[in-house]
mmCIF file of C-alpha atoms in Angstrom:
data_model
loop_
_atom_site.group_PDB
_atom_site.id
_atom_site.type_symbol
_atom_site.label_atom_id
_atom_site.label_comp_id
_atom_site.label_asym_id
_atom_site.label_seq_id
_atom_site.Cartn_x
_atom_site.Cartn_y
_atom_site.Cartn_z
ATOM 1 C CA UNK A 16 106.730 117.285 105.033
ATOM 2 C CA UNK A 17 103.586 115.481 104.142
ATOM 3 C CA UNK A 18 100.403 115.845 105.174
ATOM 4 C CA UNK A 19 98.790 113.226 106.744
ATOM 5 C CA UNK A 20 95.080 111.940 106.058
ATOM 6 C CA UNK A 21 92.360 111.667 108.517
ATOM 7 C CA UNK A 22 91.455 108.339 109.344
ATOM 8 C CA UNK A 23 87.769 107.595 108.695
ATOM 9 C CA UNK A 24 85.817 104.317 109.381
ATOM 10 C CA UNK A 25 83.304 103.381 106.768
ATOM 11 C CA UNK A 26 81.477 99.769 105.818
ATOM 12 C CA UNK A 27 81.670 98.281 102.577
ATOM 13 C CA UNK A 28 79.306 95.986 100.717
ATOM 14 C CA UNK A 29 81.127 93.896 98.647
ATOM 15 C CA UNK A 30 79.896 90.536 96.886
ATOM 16 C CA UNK A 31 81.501 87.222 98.286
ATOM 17 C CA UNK A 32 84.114 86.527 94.877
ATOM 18 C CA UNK A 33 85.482 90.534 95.490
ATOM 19 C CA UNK A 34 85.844 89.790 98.899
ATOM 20 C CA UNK A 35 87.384 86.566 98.742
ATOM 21 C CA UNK A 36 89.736 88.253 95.964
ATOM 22 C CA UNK A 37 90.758 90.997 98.479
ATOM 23 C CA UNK A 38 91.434 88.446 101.265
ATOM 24 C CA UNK A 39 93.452 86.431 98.768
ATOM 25 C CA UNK A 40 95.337 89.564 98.190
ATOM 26 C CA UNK A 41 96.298 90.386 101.580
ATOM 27 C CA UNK A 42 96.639 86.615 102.302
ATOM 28 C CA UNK A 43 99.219 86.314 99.841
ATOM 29 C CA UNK A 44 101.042 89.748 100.863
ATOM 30 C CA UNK A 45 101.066 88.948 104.924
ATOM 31 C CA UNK A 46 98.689 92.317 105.006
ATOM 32 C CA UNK A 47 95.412 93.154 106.344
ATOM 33 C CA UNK A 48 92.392 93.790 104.064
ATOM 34 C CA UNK A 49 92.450 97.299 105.216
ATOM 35 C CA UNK A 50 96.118 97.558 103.700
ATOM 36 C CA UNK A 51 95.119 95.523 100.346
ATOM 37 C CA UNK A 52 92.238 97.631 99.780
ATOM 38 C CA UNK A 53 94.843 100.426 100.232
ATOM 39 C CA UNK A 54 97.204 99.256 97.999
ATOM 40 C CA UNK A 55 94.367 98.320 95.562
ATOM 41 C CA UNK A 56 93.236 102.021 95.498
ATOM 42 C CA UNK A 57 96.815 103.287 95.071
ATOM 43 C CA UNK A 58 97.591 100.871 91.984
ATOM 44 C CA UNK A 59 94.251 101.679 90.190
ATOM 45 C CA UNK A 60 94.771 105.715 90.726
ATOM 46 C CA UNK A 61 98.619 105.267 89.791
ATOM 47 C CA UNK A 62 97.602 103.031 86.313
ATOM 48 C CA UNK A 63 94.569 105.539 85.463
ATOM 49 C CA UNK A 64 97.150 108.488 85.990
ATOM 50 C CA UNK A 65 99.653 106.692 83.245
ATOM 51 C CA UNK A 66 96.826 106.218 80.999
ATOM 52 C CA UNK A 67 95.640 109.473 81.119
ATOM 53 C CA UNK A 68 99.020 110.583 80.406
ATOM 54 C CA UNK A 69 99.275 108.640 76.865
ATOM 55 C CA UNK A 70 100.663 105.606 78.994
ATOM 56 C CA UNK A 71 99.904 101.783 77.887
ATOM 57 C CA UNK A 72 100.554 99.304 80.663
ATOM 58 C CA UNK A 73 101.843 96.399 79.440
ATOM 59 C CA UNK A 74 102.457 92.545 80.961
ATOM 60 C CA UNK A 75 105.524 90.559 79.892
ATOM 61 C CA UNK A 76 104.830 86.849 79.344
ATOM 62 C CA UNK A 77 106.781 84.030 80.151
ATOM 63 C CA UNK A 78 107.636 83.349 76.112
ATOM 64 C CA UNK A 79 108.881 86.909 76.667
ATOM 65 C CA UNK A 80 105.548 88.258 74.295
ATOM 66 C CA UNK A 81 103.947 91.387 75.466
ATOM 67 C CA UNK A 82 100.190 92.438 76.196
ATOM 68 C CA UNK A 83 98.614 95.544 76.768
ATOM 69 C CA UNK A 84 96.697 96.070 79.912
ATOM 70 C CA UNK A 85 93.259 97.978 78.779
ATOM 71 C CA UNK A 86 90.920 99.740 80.923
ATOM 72 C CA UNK A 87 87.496 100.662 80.631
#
């Protein structure tokens, strides 16, 4: 069974253009910007994980053309 987290509160300082980007996020998801943050989090440790593991992430363009994702 797994474990479940601890709920902590904590206040973030974020300039306005992040913050409007998260809101846009959960705007466009029906979600709350406590679950976009979330999901933000979980996407950036998932895509470091592949990358650490020799993984490329790539996006597939309309014209069917491929481009690698890089992180620094």
């Amino acid at each position: 069974m797994a474990k479940t987290s601890e709920v902590k509160r904590t206040t973030l300082r974020l300039p306005e253009d992040t913050l409007a980007k998260l809101q846009k996020l959960a705007d466009e998801q029906g979600i709350t910007l406590t679950a976009a943050l979330q999901k933000a989090i979980a996407t950036e440790d998932y895509v470091r994980g592949e990358i650490k593991q020799g993984g490329k992430i790539l996006v597939e363009k309309p014209n069917h053309t491929f481009s690698e994702v890089v992180f620094r």
